[in-house]
Amino acid sequence: MKADVVVVGSGIAGLTAAALLTRKGKKVVVVEKQPSFGGSLRQFKRKKISFDVGFHYTGCLGDGEVLDRLWHYCGVDSALSVIPLGVEGYDRFEFTGKPDVVRGYFSYEKIISELKDQYPQERRAIDTYFSEVQRICSTVPFYHTQLPLLPFIRGYKARPTSLIRFLDSITHNEQLRAVLAAPAFLYGVPLQQASLEVHALVAHGYYSGAYTVAGGGQAIVDSFLSVLGTAGAQLFTESSVDSILVEKGQVAGVEIEGGEQIRCQHVIYTGHPATLVDKIPAGVFRPAYIHRLQGLKNSLSMFAVFGKGDRSFDTLKGVLNYYLLPDRGDILPENNTGPRNMRPMMLTSTRTAPLPQELLQEEQNGIILLRLGYWQDVMEFEKSAPADRPEKYERFKDEIAAEMIQTAEQRWGDICGNIEPLAVGTPLTFRDELAAPEGCAYGAMHCLDQFNPDVRTRLPGLLLSGQSTLMTGVAGSSISGLVSAGEILGIESLWEDVRR
Ligand SMILES: Cc1cc2nc3c(=O)[nH]c(=O)nc-3n(C[C@H](O)[C@H](O)[C@H](O)COP(=O)(O)OP(=O)(O)OC[C@H]3O[C@@H](n4cnc5c(N)ncnc54)[C@H](O)[C@@H]3O)c2cc1C
């Protein structure tokens, strides 16, 4: 088989790159190792309830914002119903051992006013924080699409300003610090390692407006698959790329597990960069580059309970997600030594979209609980495969689910009632289901002392893409798909077309 470009992985980065390339007439093949497409955006069903794994909400989908433009250019927007959570929408922050509630609105004006009402002594700190976030993002083309892309991409570096030090310099109010730091939950970096610049890049998207999509992540995946199918791209599941073929010092194709080869001039690899190393012939990458890819520090992981509450609640009516944060100290500690039930936790409903009447009954009681998880929590089971987990691991999972449900029922029982667990995920589940080393929820960390790899590699024709490169999340990974496709098509001209 032959193609111009083989895209390895069908998460949002791979699907975006593939759609842009086919739109420009390239012959594209997408290969996915899992039985279904979509990577972290795939949904699964239990008791007729569809559960999203890696998509609850995103920024950047407002009129003319970067994801809105990108989806329009890719031709997927007409099949998608984007739901703005509105200026009245918010994440509800609560604190262990305290009755206080803070509304984290998806609007600069409203969140600033809420925080000033809650913490009147801290008005100056609040102004400083939000103006700093806006200042940092004022030079970012993804937020200001009139700016050229290339200078930003080539000059992009995680500049070393510590988020913690910045917060120290503006306030000592622990609760306010927890609320300001909370967006770090959306890129999975312990606060000690978080950089103000990355924090601002992620948080600004949500402070500017949050959105979800009817049908969740699966609807996004399906609309890309439909566009790609119509454009003649070839798409294969259960096809794990085992090696990248190299001839005369450049990419010549890929080899799929089982031996089939696809010849091509370009490969875009969207898996975790550390997993690329054993797919490249010896001697192609320099030892220092190999060392760098393999030594990438990973983002934090999570425990997840997918369940059914015995009451229904509609997250679109105001509160989107319920967060329980430790009321003091670091909300995202570096290691797992503290008590598990003090770790931050989130509750959300599967009912984040208006649904047809017949689905309402089933979907409206779906609950997702997410709690911070560490690879160290499950390391003793790392050698086991999904079909072959030891009894002890199953007991550990039950224990974790019971703890999370207990916390949720104590806190939010009046909203969701009693929760029946239908599926439980751990860092091990994420490792095996999402091909995520150490179960990292957001790929390689975008943090203070780590330069994430450039999409260009040392091997001509081989590009990286996905959440471990430029930025994480649905918006960040989509943008990385744009940049990788741009390296083949011409970055600035593609950017021009997309934003036109
Ligand atoms: C629990 C959780 C909640 C999240 N919530 C949100 C949210 O609300 N909002 C948000 O914006 N982001 C959220 N995220 C993050 C977001 O889902 C990801 O950042 C984004 O989807 C990553 O996309 P990607 O294409 O880079 O990678 P992935 O989606 O991981 O896709 C990579 C694909 O490559 C495939 N692959 C890897 N190696 C090979 C190979 N050798 N051969 C073939 N295929 C291969 C994998 O199977 C996978 O399908 C969440 C993540 C998690 C885990």
PDB file of N, CA and C and ligand atoms in Angstrom, residues 8-14 31-34 36-42 53-59 186 206 239-242 269-272 275 279 302 304 370 430 433-435 440-442 465-468 471-475 477 480, ligand 1:
ATOM      1  N   VAL A   8      -0.084   8.015  12.455  1.00  0.00           N
ATOM      2  CA  VAL A   8      -0.105   6.935  13.442  1.00  0.00           C
ATOM      3  C   VAL A   8      -0.894   7.425  14.660  1.00  0.00           C
ATOM      4  N   GLY A   9      -2.070   6.821  14.870  1.00  0.00           N
ATOM      5  CA  GLY A   9      -2.908   7.210  16.009  1.00  0.00           C
ATOM      6  C   GLY A   9      -4.096   8.038  15.549  1.00  0.00           C
ATOM      7  N   SER A  10      -5.263   7.715  16.116  1.00  0.00           N
ATOM      8  CA  SER A  10      -6.484   8.400  15.667  1.00  0.00           C
ATOM      9  C   SER A  10      -7.118   9.203  16.782  1.00  0.00           C
ATOM     10  N   GLY A  11      -6.307   9.732  17.709  1.00  0.00           N
ATOM     11  CA  GLY A  11      -6.837  10.694  18.676  1.00  0.00           C
ATOM     12  C   GLY A  11      -7.111  12.001  17.935  1.00  0.00           C
ATOM     13  N   ILE A  12      -7.460  13.020  18.690  1.00  0.00           N
ATOM     14  CA  ILE A  12      -7.854  14.283  18.044  1.00  0.00           C
ATOM     15  C   ILE A  12      -6.695  14.908  17.259  1.00  0.00           C
ATOM     16  N   ALA A  13      -5.451  14.683  17.708  1.00  0.00           N
ATOM     17  CA  ALA A  13      -4.309  15.246  16.970  1.00  0.00           C
ATOM     18  C   ALA A  13      -4.194  14.567  15.600  1.00  0.00           C
ATOM     19  N   GLY A  14      -4.259  13.242  15.590  1.00  0.00           N
ATOM     20  CA  GLY A  14      -4.130  12.498  14.341  1.00  0.00           C
ATOM     21  C   GLY A  14      -5.289  12.791  13.391  1.00  0.00           C
ATOM     22  N   VAL A  31      -3.611   4.936  10.903  1.00  0.00           N
ATOM     23  CA  VAL A  31      -3.555   3.609  11.523  1.00  0.00           C
ATOM     24  C   VAL A  31      -3.664   3.729  13.035  1.00  0.00           C
ATOM     25  N   GLU A  32      -4.556   2.945  13.584  1.00  0.00           N
ATOM     26  CA  GLU A  32      -4.849   2.998  15.022  1.00  0.00           C
ATOM     27  C   GLU A  32      -4.668   1.608  15.615  1.00  0.00           C
ATOM     28  N   LYS A  33      -3.974   1.527  16.715  1.00  0.00           N
ATOM     29  CA  LYS A  33      -3.710   0.193  17.283  1.00  0.00           C
ATOM     30  C   LYS A  33      -4.913  -0.391  18.009  1.00  0.00           C
ATOM     31  N   GLN A  34      -5.779   0.448  18.531  1.00  0.00           N
ATOM     32  CA  GLN A  34      -6.942  -0.044  19.296  1.00  0.00           C
ATOM     33  C   GLN A  34      -8.049  -0.530  18.348  1.00  0.00           C
ATOM     34  N   SER A  36     -10.991   0.569  18.145  1.00  0.00           N
ATOM     35  CA  SER A  36     -11.815   1.664  17.611  1.00  0.00           C
ATOM     36  C   SER A  36     -11.009   2.960  17.577  1.00  0.00           C
ATOM     37  N   PHE A  37     -11.505   3.887  16.749  1.00  0.00           N
ATOM     38  CA  PHE A  37     -10.806   5.165  16.543  1.00  0.00           C
ATOM     39  C   PHE A  37     -11.111   6.148  17.679  1.00  0.00           C
ATOM     40  N   GLY A  38     -10.261   7.134  17.825  1.00  0.00           N
ATOM     41  CA  GLY A  38     -10.598   8.256  18.704  1.00  0.00           C
ATOM     42  C   GLY A  38      -9.661   8.495  19.873  1.00  0.00           C
ATOM     43  N   GLY A  39      -8.798   7.521  20.203  1.00  0.00           N
ATOM     44  CA  GLY A  39      -7.868   7.734  21.321  1.00  0.00           C
ATOM     45  C   GLY A  39      -8.626   8.104  22.589  1.00  0.00           C
ATOM     46  N   SER A  40      -8.187   9.145  23.257  1.00  0.00           N
ATOM     47  CA  SER A  40      -8.812   9.538  24.530  1.00  0.00           C
ATOM     48  C   SER A  40     -10.251  10.030  24.350  1.00  0.00           C
ATOM     49  N   LEU A  41     -10.665  10.305  23.125  1.00  0.00           N
ATOM     50  CA  LEU A  41     -12.031  10.818  22.927  1.00  0.00           C
ATOM     51  C   LEU A  41     -13.070   9.713  22.752  1.00  0.00           C
ATOM     52  N   ARG A  42     -12.607   8.463  22.699  1.00  0.00           N
ATOM     53  CA  ARG A  42     -13.557   7.350  22.558  1.00  0.00           C
ATOM     54  C   ARG A  42     -14.497   7.291  23.760  1.00  0.00           C
ATOM     55  N   VAL A  53     -14.287   9.378  28.257  1.00  0.00           N
ATOM     56  CA  VAL A  53     -13.091   9.221  29.081  1.00  0.00           C
ATOM     57  C   VAL A  53     -12.335  10.551  29.109  1.00  0.00           C
ATOM     58  N   GLY A  54     -11.984  11.051  27.942  1.00  0.00           N
ATOM     59  CA  GLY A  54     -11.066  12.187  27.889  1.00  0.00           C
ATOM     60  C   GLY A  54     -11.663  13.472  27.356  1.00  0.00           C
ATOM     61  N   PHE A  55     -12.970  13.651  27.483  1.00  0.00           N
ATOM     62  CA  PHE A  55     -13.537  14.928  27.054  1.00  0.00           C
ATOM     63  C   PHE A  55     -14.752  15.295  27.885  1.00  0.00           C
ATOM     64  N   HIS A  56     -14.625  16.392  28.589  1.00  0.00           N
ATOM     65  CA  HIS A  56     -15.775  16.909  29.324  1.00  0.00           C
ATOM     66  C   HIS A  56     -16.111  18.317  28.843  1.00  0.00           C
ATOM     67  N   TYR A  57     -15.085  19.128  28.679  1.00  0.00           N
ATOM     68  CA  TYR A  57     -15.309  20.473  28.162  1.00  0.00           C
ATOM     69  C   TYR A  57     -14.008  21.023  27.600  1.00  0.00           C
ATOM     70  N   THR A  58     -14.127  22.086  26.841  1.00  0.00           N
ATOM     71  CA  THR A  58     -12.938  22.707  26.255  1.00  0.00           C
ATOM     72  C   THR A  58     -13.174  24.202  26.079  1.00  0.00           C
ATOM     73  N   GLY A  59     -12.082  24.941  25.957  1.00  0.00           N
ATOM     74  CA  GLY A  59     -12.193  26.338  25.546  1.00  0.00           C
ATOM     75  C   GLY A  59     -12.012  26.410  24.026  1.00  0.00           C
ATOM     76  N   LEU A 186      -6.272  20.414  34.644  1.00  0.00           N
ATOM     77  CA  LEU A 186      -6.579  20.210  33.212  1.00  0.00           C
ATOM     78  C   LEU A 186      -5.332  19.988  32.372  1.00  0.00           C
ATOM     79  N   TYR A 206     -10.396  28.543  29.224  1.00  0.00           N
ATOM     80  CA  TYR A 206     -11.622  28.308  30.009  1.00  0.00           C
ATOM     81  C   TYR A 206     -12.186  29.609  30.587  1.00  0.00           C
ATOM     82  N   SER A 239      -4.309  -1.872  14.108  1.00  0.00           N
ATOM     83  CA  SER A 239      -3.082  -1.851  13.305  1.00  0.00           C
ATOM     84  C   SER A 239      -2.031  -1.068  14.085  1.00  0.00           C
ATOM     85  N   SER A 240      -1.244  -1.793  14.827  1.00  0.00           N
ATOM     86  CA  SER A 240      -0.227  -1.133  15.631  1.00  0.00           C
ATOM     87  C   SER A 240       1.039  -0.954  14.802  1.00  0.00           C
ATOM     88  N   VAL A 241       1.503   0.271  14.692  1.00  0.00           N
ATOM     89  CA  VAL A 241       2.744   0.506  13.947  1.00  0.00           C
ATOM     90  C   VAL A 241       3.909   0.024  14.800  1.00  0.00           C
ATOM     91  N   ASP A 242       4.648  -0.931  14.260  1.00  0.00           N
ATOM     92  CA  ASP A 242       5.778  -1.523  14.988  1.00  0.00           C
ATOM     93  C   ASP A 242       7.087  -0.833  14.657  1.00  0.00           C
ATOM     94  N   TYR A 269       3.538  10.856  13.864  1.00  0.00           N
ATOM     95  CA  TYR A 269       3.413   9.918  14.986  1.00  0.00           C
ATOM     96  C   TYR A 269       2.766  10.626  16.167  1.00  0.00           C
ATOM     97  N   THR A 270       1.560  10.200  16.549  1.00  0.00           N
ATOM     98  CA  THR A 270       0.848  10.917  17.624  1.00  0.00           C
ATOM     99  C   THR A 270       0.868  10.165  18.961  1.00  0.00           C
ATOM    100  N   GLY A 271       1.500   9.001  18.997  1.00  0.00           N
ATOM    101  CA  GLY A 271       1.631   8.293  20.278  1.00  0.00           C
ATOM    102  C   GLY A 271       2.583   9.051  21.189  1.00  0.00           C
ATOM    103  N   HIS A 272       2.751   8.568  22.411  1.00  0.00           N
ATOM    104  CA  HIS A 272       3.692   9.210  23.333  1.00  0.00           C
ATOM    105  C   HIS A 272       5.098   9.148  22.726  1.00  0.00           C
ATOM    106  N   THR A 275       7.493   6.239  23.187  1.00  0.00           N
ATOM    107  CA  THR A 275       7.187   4.944  22.549  1.00  0.00           C
ATOM    108  C   THR A 275       7.642   4.908  21.092  1.00  0.00           C
ATOM    109  N   LYS A 279      10.800   2.057  17.651  1.00  0.00           N
ATOM    110  CA  LYS A 279      10.239   1.851  16.300  1.00  0.00           C
ATOM    111  C   LYS A 279      11.157   2.405  15.218  1.00  0.00           C
ATOM    112  N   MET A 302      -5.046   9.469  36.877  1.00  0.00           N
ATOM    113  CA  MET A 302      -6.312   9.602  37.600  1.00  0.00           C
ATOM    114  C   MET A 302      -6.884   8.238  37.933  1.00  0.00           C
ATOM    115  N   ALA A 304     -10.768   6.720  38.046  1.00  0.00           N
ATOM    116  CA  ALA A 304     -12.073   7.122  37.521  1.00  0.00           C
ATOM    117  C   ALA A 304     -13.122   6.102  37.921  1.00  0.00           C
ATOM    118  N   LEU A 370     -13.633  11.592  39.063  1.00  0.00           N
ATOM    119  CA  LEU A 370     -12.198  11.518  38.753  1.00  0.00           C
ATOM    120  C   LEU A 370     -11.422  11.967  39.986  1.00  0.00           C
ATOM    121  N   PHE A 430      -5.456   3.434  32.123  1.00  0.00           N
ATOM    122  CA  PHE A 430      -5.085   4.469  31.144  1.00  0.00           C
ATOM    123  C   PHE A 430      -3.839   4.038  30.370  1.00  0.00           C
ATOM    124  N   GLU A 433      -5.266   1.181  27.941  1.00  0.00           N
ATOM    125  CA  GLU A 433      -6.332   1.550  26.997  1.00  0.00           C
ATOM    126  C   GLU A 433      -5.946   2.739  26.129  1.00  0.00           C
ATOM    127  N   LEU A 434      -5.120   3.638  26.677  1.00  0.00           N
ATOM    128  CA  LEU A 434      -4.805   4.860  25.934  1.00  0.00           C
ATOM    129  C   LEU A 434      -3.347   4.895  25.479  1.00  0.00           C
ATOM    130  N   ALA A 435      -2.653   3.778  25.610  1.00  0.00           N
ATOM    131  CA  ALA A 435      -1.226   3.722  25.251  1.00  0.00           C
ATOM    132  C   ALA A 435      -0.471   4.883  25.910  1.00  0.00           C
ATOM    133  N   CYS A 440      -0.335   8.329  32.211  1.00  0.00           N
ATOM    134  CA  CYS A 440      -0.415   9.795  32.223  1.00  0.00           C
ATOM    135  C   CYS A 440      -1.688  10.248  31.500  1.00  0.00           C
ATOM    136  N   ALA A 441      -2.417  11.147  32.148  1.00  0.00           N
ATOM    137  CA  ALA A 441      -3.687  11.594  31.557  1.00  0.00           C
ATOM    138  C   ALA A 441      -3.457  12.595  30.434  1.00  0.00           C
ATOM    139  N   TYR A 442      -2.337  13.306  30.462  1.00  0.00           N
ATOM    140  CA  TYR A 442      -2.127  14.397  29.501  1.00  0.00           C
ATOM    141  C   TYR A 442      -0.782  14.299  28.792  1.00  0.00           C
ATOM    142  N   SER A 465       3.310  14.528  16.788  1.00  0.00           N
ATOM    143  CA  SER A 465       2.134  15.364  17.033  1.00  0.00           C
ATOM    144  C   SER A 465       1.485  14.883  18.312  1.00  0.00           C
ATOM    145  N   GLY A 466       0.455  15.607  18.768  1.00  0.00           N
ATOM    146  CA  GLY A 466      -0.290  15.150  19.938  1.00  0.00           C
ATOM    147  C   GLY A 466       0.059  15.908  21.199  1.00  0.00           C
ATOM    148  N   GLN A 467      -0.622  15.497  22.259  1.00  0.00           N
ATOM    149  CA  GLN A 467      -0.608  16.255  23.517  1.00  0.00           C
ATOM    150  C   GLN A 467       0.775  16.390  24.155  1.00  0.00           C
ATOM    151  N   SER A 468       1.705  15.487  23.819  1.00  0.00           N
ATOM    152  CA  SER A 468       3.029  15.584  24.456  1.00  0.00           C
ATOM    153  C   SER A 468       3.916  16.620  23.775  1.00  0.00           C
ATOM    154  N   MET A 471       0.980  21.273  23.192  1.00  0.00           N
ATOM    155  CA  MET A 471       0.101  21.572  24.324  1.00  0.00           C
ATOM    156  C   MET A 471      -0.904  20.438  24.463  1.00  0.00           C
ATOM    157  N   THR A 472      -1.480  20.332  25.663  1.00  0.00           N
ATOM    158  CA  THR A 472      -2.370  19.203  25.921  1.00  0.00           C
ATOM    159  C   THR A 472      -3.837  19.599  25.806  1.00  0.00           C
ATOM    160  N   GLY A 473      -4.727  18.632  26.062  1.00  0.00           N
ATOM    161  CA  GLY A 473      -6.165  18.890  25.997  1.00  0.00           C
ATOM    162  C   GLY A 473      -6.653  18.783  24.568  1.00  0.00           C
ATOM    163  N   VAL A 474      -7.960  18.848  24.412  1.00  0.00           N
ATOM    164  CA  VAL A 474      -8.536  18.716  23.070  1.00  0.00           C
ATOM    165  C   VAL A 474      -8.082  19.883  22.190  1.00  0.00           C
ATOM    166  N   ALA A 475      -8.117  21.089  22.743  1.00  0.00           N
ATOM    167  CA  ALA A 475      -7.692  22.244  21.944  1.00  0.00           C
ATOM    168  C   ALA A 475      -6.194  22.141  21.635  1.00  0.00           C
ATOM    169  N   SER A 477      -4.142  19.556  21.610  1.00  0.00           N
ATOM    170  CA  SER A 477      -3.784  18.444  20.724  1.00  0.00           C
ATOM    171  C   SER A 477      -4.248  18.723  19.295  1.00  0.00           C
ATOM    172  N   SER A 480      -1.785  20.913  17.805  1.00  0.00           N
ATOM    173  CA  SER A 480      -0.550  20.194  17.446  1.00  0.00           C
ATOM    174  C   SER A 480      -0.744  19.465  16.117  1.00  0.00           C
TER     175      SER A 480
HETATM  176  C1  LIG B   1      -9.674  11.236  32.250  1.00  0.00           C
HETATM  177  C2  LIG B   1      -9.322  12.332  31.261  1.00  0.00           C
HETATM  178  C3  LIG B   1     -10.141  13.457  31.181  1.00  0.00           C
HETATM  179  C4  LIG B   1      -9.844  14.465  30.258  1.00  0.00           C
HETATM  180  N1  LIG B   1     -10.691  15.534  30.154  1.00  0.00           N
HETATM  181  C5  LIG B   1     -10.439  16.490  29.226  1.00  0.00           C
HETATM  182  C6  LIG B   1     -11.352  17.588  29.035  1.00  0.00           C
HETATM  183  O1  LIG B   1     -12.396  17.675  29.673  1.00  0.00           O
HETATM  184  N2  LIG B   1     -11.009  18.533  28.117  1.00  0.00           N
HETATM  185  C7  LIG B   1      -9.873  18.466  27.374  1.00  0.00           C
HETATM  186  O2  LIG B   1      -9.621  19.361  26.554  1.00  0.00           O
HETATM  187  N3  LIG B   1      -9.004  17.438  27.517  1.00  0.00           N
HETATM  188  C8  LIG B   1      -9.268  16.443  28.410  1.00  0.00           C
HETATM  189  N4  LIG B   1      -8.416  15.389  28.533  1.00  0.00           N
HETATM  190  C9  LIG B   1      -7.194  15.359  27.709  1.00  0.00           C
HETATM  191  C10 LIG B   1      -7.497  15.058  26.241  1.00  0.00           C
HETATM  192  O3  LIG B   1      -8.387  13.960  26.142  1.00  0.00           O
HETATM  193  C11 LIG B   1      -6.198  14.726  25.521  1.00  0.00           C
HETATM  194  O4  LIG B   1      -5.253  15.764  25.765  1.00  0.00           O
HETATM  195  C12 LIG B   1      -6.329  14.594  24.005  1.00  0.00           C
HETATM  196  O5  LIG B   1      -7.504  13.898  23.656  1.00  0.00           O
HETATM  197  C13 LIG B   1      -5.102  13.850  23.469  1.00  0.00           C
HETATM  198  O6  LIG B   1      -5.209  13.648  22.080  1.00  0.00           O
HETATM  199  P1  LIG B   1      -3.995  13.024  21.248  1.00  0.00           P
HETATM  200  O7  LIG B   1      -4.467  12.852  19.867  1.00  0.00           O
HETATM  201  O8  LIG B   1      -2.765  13.801  21.493  1.00  0.00           O
HETATM  202  O9  LIG B   1      -3.696  11.596  21.933  1.00  0.00           O
HETATM  203  P2  LIG B   1      -4.581  10.293  22.105  1.00  0.00           P
HETATM  204  O10 LIG B   1      -6.026  10.626  22.188  1.00  0.00           O
HETATM  205  O11 LIG B   1      -3.959   9.543  23.223  1.00  0.00           O
HETATM  206  O12 LIG B   1      -4.362   9.502  20.740  1.00  0.00           O
HETATM  207  C14 LIG B   1      -3.192   8.813  20.424  1.00  0.00           C
HETATM  208  C15 LIG B   1      -3.617   7.572  19.667  1.00  0.00           C
HETATM  209  O13 LIG B   1      -2.454   6.939  19.129  1.00  0.00           O
HETATM  210  C16 LIG B   1      -2.650   5.549  19.184  1.00  0.00           C
HETATM  211  N5  LIG B   1      -1.351   4.911  19.074  1.00  0.00           N
HETATM  212  C17 LIG B   1      -0.293   5.041  19.920  1.00  0.00           C
HETATM  213  N6  LIG B   1       0.740   4.302  19.471  1.00  0.00           N
HETATM  214  C18 LIG B   1       0.336   3.710  18.325  1.00  0.00           C
HETATM  215  C19 LIG B   1       0.958   2.799  17.392  1.00  0.00           C
HETATM  216  N7  LIG B   1       2.215   2.371  17.576  1.00  0.00           N
HETATM  217  N8  LIG B   1       0.255   2.388  16.314  1.00  0.00           N
HETATM  218  C20 LIG B   1      -1.021   2.825  16.114  1.00  0.00           C
HETATM  219  N9  LIG B   1      -1.670   3.656  16.973  1.00  0.00           N
HETATM  220  C21 LIG B   1      -0.993   4.094  18.053  1.00  0.00           C
HETATM  221  C22 LIG B   1      -3.336   5.338  20.534  1.00  0.00           C
HETATM  222  O14 LIG B   1      -3.992   4.091  20.594  1.00  0.00           O
HETATM  223  C23 LIG B   1      -4.302   6.531  20.545  1.00  0.00           C
HETATM  224  O15 LIG B   1      -5.548   6.183  19.987  1.00  0.00           O
HETATM  225  C24 LIG B   1      -8.693  14.359  29.430  1.00  0.00           C
HETATM  226  C25 LIG B   1      -7.882  13.215  29.507  1.00  0.00           C
HETATM  227  C26 LIG B   1      -8.187  12.216  30.395  1.00  0.00           C
HETATM  228  C27 LIG B   1      -7.322  10.973  30.433  1.00  0.00           C
END
